[in-house]
Short mmCIF file of C-alpha atoms in Angstrom, two decimals:
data_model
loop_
_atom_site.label_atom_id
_atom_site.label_comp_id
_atom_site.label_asym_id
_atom_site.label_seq_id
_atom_site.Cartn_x
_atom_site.Cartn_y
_atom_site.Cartn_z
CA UNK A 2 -0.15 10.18 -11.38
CA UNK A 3 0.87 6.47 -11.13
CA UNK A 4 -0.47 5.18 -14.32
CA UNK A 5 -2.56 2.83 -12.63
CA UNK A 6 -5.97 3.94 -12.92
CA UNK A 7 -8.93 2.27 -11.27
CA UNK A 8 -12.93 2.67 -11.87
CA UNK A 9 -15.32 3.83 -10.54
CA UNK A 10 -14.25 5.96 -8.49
CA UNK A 11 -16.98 5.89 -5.92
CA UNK A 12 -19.53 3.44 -5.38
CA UNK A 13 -22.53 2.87 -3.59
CA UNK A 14 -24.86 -0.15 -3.38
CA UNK A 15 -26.80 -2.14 -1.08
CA UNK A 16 -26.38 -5.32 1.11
CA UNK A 17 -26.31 -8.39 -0.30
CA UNK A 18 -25.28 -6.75 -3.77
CA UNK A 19 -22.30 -7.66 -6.25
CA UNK A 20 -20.62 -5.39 -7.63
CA UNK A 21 -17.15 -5.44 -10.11
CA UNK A 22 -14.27 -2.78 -9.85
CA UNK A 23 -11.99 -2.74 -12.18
CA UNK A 24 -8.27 -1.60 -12.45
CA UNK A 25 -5.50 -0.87 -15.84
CA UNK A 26 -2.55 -1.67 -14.67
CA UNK A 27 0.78 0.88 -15.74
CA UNK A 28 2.06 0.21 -19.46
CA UNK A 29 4.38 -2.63 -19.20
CA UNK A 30 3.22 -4.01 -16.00
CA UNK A 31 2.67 -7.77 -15.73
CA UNK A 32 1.73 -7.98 -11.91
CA UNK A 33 -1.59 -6.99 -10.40
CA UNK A 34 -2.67 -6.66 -6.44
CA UNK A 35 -5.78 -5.97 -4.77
CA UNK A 36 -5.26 -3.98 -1.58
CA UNK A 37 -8.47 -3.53 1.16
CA UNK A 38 -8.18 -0.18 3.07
CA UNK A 39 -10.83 0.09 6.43
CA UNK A 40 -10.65 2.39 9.54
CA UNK A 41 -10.69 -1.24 11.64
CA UNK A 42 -8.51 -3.25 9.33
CA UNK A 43 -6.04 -0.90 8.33
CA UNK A 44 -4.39 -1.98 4.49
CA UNK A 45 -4.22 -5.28 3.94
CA UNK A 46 -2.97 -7.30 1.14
CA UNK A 47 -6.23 -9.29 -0.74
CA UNK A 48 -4.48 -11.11 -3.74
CA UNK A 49 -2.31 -10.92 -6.86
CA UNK A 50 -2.21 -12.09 -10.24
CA UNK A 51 0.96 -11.96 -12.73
CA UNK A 52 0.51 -12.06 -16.34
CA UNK A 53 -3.17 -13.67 -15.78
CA UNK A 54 -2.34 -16.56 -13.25
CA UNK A 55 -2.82 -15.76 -9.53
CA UNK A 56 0.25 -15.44 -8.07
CA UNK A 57 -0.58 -15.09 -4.00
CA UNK A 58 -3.67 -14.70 -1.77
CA UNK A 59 -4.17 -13.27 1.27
CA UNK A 60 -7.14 -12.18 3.36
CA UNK A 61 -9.56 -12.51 0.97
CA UNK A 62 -12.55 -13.36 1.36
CA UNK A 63 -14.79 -16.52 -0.38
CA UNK A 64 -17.26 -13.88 -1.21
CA UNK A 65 -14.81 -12.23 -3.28
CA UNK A 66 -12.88 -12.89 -6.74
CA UNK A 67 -10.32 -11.48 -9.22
CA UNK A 68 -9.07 -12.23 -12.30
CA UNK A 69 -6.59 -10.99 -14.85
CA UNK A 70 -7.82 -10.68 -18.44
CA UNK A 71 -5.16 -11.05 -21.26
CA UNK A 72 -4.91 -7.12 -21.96
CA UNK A 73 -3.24 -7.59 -17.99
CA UNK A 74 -6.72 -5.53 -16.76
CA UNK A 75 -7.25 -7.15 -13.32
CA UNK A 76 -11.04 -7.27 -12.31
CA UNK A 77 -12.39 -7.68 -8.31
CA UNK A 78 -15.72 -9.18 -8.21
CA UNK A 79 -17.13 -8.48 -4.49
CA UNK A 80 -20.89 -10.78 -4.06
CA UNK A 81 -23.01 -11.30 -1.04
CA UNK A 82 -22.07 -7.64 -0.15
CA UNK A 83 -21.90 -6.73 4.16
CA UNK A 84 -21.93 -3.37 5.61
CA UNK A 85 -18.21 -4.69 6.69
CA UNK A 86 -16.91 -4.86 3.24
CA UNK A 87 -17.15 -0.86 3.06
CA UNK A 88 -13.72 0.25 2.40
CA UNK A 89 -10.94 1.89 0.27
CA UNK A 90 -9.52 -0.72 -2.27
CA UNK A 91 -6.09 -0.25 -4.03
CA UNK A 92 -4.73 -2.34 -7.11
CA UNK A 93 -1.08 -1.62 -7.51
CA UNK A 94 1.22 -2.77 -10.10
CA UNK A 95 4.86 -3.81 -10.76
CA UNK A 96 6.55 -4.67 -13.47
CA UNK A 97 8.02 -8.06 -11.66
CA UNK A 98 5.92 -10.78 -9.95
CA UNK A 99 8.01 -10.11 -6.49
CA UNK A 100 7.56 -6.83 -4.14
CA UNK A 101 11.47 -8.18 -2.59
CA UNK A 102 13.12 -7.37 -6.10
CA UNK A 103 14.50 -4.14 -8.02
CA UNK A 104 11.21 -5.02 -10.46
CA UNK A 105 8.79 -5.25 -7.75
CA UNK A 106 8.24 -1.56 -6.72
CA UNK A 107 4.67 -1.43 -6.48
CA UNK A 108 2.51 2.07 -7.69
CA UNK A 109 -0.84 2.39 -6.62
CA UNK A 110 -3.93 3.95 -8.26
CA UNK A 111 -6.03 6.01 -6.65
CA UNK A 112 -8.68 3.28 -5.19
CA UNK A 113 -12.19 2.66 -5.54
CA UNK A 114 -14.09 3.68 -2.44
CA UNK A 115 -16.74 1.17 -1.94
CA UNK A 116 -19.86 2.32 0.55
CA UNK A 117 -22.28 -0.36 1.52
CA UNK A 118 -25.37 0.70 2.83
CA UNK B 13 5.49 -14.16 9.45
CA UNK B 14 5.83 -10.37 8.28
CA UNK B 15 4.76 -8.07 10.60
CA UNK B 16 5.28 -4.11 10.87
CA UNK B 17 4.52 -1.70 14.12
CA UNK B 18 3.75 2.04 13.29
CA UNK B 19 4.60 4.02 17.14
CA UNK B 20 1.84 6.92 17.15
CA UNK B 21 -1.00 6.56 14.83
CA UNK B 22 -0.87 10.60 15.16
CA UNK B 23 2.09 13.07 14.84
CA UNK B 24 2.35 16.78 15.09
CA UNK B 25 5.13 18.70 14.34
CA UNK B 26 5.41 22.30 14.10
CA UNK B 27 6.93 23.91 10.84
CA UNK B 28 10.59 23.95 10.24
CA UNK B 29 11.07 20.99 13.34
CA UNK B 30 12.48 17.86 12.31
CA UNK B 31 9.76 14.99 11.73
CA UNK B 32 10.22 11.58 13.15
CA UNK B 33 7.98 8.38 12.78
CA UNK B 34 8.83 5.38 13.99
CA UNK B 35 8.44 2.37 12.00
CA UNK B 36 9.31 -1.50 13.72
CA UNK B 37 9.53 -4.58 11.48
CA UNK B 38 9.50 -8.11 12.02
CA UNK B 39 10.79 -10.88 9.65
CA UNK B 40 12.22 -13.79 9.80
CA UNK B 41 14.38 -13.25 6.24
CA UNK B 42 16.42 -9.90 5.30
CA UNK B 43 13.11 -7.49 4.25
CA UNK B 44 12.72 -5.12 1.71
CA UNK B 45 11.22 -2.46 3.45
CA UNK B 46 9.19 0.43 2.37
CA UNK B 47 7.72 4.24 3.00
CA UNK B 48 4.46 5.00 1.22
CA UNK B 49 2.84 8.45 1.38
CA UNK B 50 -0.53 9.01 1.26
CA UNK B 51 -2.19 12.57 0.45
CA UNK B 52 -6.20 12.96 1.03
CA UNK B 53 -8.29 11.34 -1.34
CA UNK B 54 -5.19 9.96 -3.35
CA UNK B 55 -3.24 6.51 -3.31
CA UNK B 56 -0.05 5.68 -2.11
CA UNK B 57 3.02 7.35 -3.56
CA UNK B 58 6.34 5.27 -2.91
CA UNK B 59 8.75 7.44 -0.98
CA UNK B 60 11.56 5.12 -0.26
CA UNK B 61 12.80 1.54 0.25
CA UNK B 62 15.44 -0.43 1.73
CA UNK B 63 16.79 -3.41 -0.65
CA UNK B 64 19.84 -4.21 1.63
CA UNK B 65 22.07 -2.33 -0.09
CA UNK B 66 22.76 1.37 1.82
CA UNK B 67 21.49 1.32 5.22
CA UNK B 68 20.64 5.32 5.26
CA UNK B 69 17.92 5.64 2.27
CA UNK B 70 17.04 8.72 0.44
CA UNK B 71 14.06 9.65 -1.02
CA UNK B 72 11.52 11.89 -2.68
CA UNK B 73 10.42 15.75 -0.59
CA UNK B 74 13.62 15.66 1.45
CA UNK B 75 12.45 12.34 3.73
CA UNK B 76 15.54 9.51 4.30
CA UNK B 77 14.85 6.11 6.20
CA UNK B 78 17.76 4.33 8.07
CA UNK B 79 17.71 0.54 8.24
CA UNK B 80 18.87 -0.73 11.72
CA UNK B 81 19.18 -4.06 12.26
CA UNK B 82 19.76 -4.66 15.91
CA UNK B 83 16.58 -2.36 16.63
CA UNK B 84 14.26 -4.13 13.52
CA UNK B 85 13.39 -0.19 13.31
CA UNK B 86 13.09 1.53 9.82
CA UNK B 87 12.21 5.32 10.92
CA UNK B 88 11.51 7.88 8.68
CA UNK B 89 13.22 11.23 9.21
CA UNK B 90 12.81 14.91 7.96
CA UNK B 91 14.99 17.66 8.88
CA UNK B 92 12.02 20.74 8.38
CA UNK B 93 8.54 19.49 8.02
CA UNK B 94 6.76 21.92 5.47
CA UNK B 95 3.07 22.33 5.08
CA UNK B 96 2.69 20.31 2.01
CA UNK B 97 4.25 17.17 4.29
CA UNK B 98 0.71 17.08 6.29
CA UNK B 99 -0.91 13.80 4.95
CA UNK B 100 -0.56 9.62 6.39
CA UNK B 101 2.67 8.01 6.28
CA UNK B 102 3.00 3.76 5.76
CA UNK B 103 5.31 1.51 6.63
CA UNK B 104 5.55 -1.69 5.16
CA UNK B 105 7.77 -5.43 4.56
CA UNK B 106 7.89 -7.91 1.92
CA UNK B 107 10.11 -10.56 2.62
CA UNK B 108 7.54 -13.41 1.41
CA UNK B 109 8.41 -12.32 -2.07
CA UNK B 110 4.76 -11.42 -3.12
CA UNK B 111 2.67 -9.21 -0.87
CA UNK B 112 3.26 -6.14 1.16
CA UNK B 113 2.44 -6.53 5.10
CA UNK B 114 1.61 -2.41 5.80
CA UNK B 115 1.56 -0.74 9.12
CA UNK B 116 -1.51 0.69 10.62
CA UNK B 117 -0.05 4.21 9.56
CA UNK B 118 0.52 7.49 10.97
CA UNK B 119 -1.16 10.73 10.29
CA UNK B 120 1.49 13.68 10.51
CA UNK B 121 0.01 17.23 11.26
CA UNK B 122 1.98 20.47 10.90
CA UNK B 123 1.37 23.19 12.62
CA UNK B 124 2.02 26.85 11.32
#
């Protein structure tokens, strides 16, 4: 167990849906990610947000947003939802704001699996 | 850019032989590098990482990573796979100080 925990666990919902997972970062953790995990894809970074200011972006879509609230819970707000956007997604936290120091080791939670139908 | 290059999406190894998977990296800084396990169903567990300190890295169930920086390789290595080592192995970089650039993984089998 990581200490990040992530909910729901599974979810299903329709095209052209929105739906919100959310993620609790470990105790003491002030940095957030959002990992996407898809059979064509493969895991790929989506953004990150360090003590409630985004920090870095990377392939995320416009169709999708986070946030960081000020209890450091990190929400990601998926809209206009495609059969595409079916996937595994991962927050991880760290402690640090940087993955290339000692106080950026990242832990994972277990992921929300998102089906679109 | 970051960029990482997993050799053999698939691996099989029987019980007891030594497991091998290949990791390549490309950076244009020094990289931390990474090893991330992941069981079925679960998220990724850190195994070990390279912060340019000791080029031969230990880590957790017996696996060790050696940095080599001529080759831009970062294999993993296991002298007797067990059973329990059966799940998908990741690769990843950060030198952009923020994100983690993964590779596309590779599923180890072992055999009985």
């Amino acid at each position: 167990d990581s200490g990040v925990t992530q909910t729901p666990k599974h979810l299903i919902t329709a095209t052209g849906q929105r739906v919100t997972l959310r993620c609790s970062p470990r105790s003491g953790d002030l940095s957030v990610y959002w990992y996407q995990q898809s059979l064509d894809q493969g895991l790929q970074f989506l953004i990150q947000y360090y003590n409630g200011e985004e920090r870095a972006k990377g392939n995320i879509l416009e169709r999708f947003s986070a946030q960081q609230f000020p209890d450091l819970h990190s929400e990601l707000n998926l809209s206009s939802l495609e059969l595409g956007d079916s996937a595994l997604y991962f927050c991880a936290s760290s402690v640090g704001g940087r993955a290339d120091t000692p106080f950026g080791e990242q832990f994972f939670g277990p992921g929300t699996r998102l089906t679109v139908l | 850019a970051q960029s990482v290059t997993q050799l053999g999406s698939h691996v099989s190894v029987s019980e007891g032989a030594l497991v091998l998977l290949r990791c390549n990296y490309s950076s244009s800084v020094p990289p931390y590098l990474f090893w991330y396990v992941q069981y079925p169903n679960q998220g990724l567990q850190l195994l070990l990482k390279y912060t340019s300190a000791a080029t031969l890295v230990k880590g957790i169930n017996g696996f060790e990573a050696e940095f080599k920086k001529s080759e831009t390789s970062f294999h993993l290595t296991k002298p007797s796979a067990h059973m329990s080592d059966a799940a998908e192995y990741f690769c990843a970089v950060s030198d952009a100080g923020n994100m983690l650039t993964f590779g596309g993984g590779t599923r180890l089998m072992v055999k009985p």
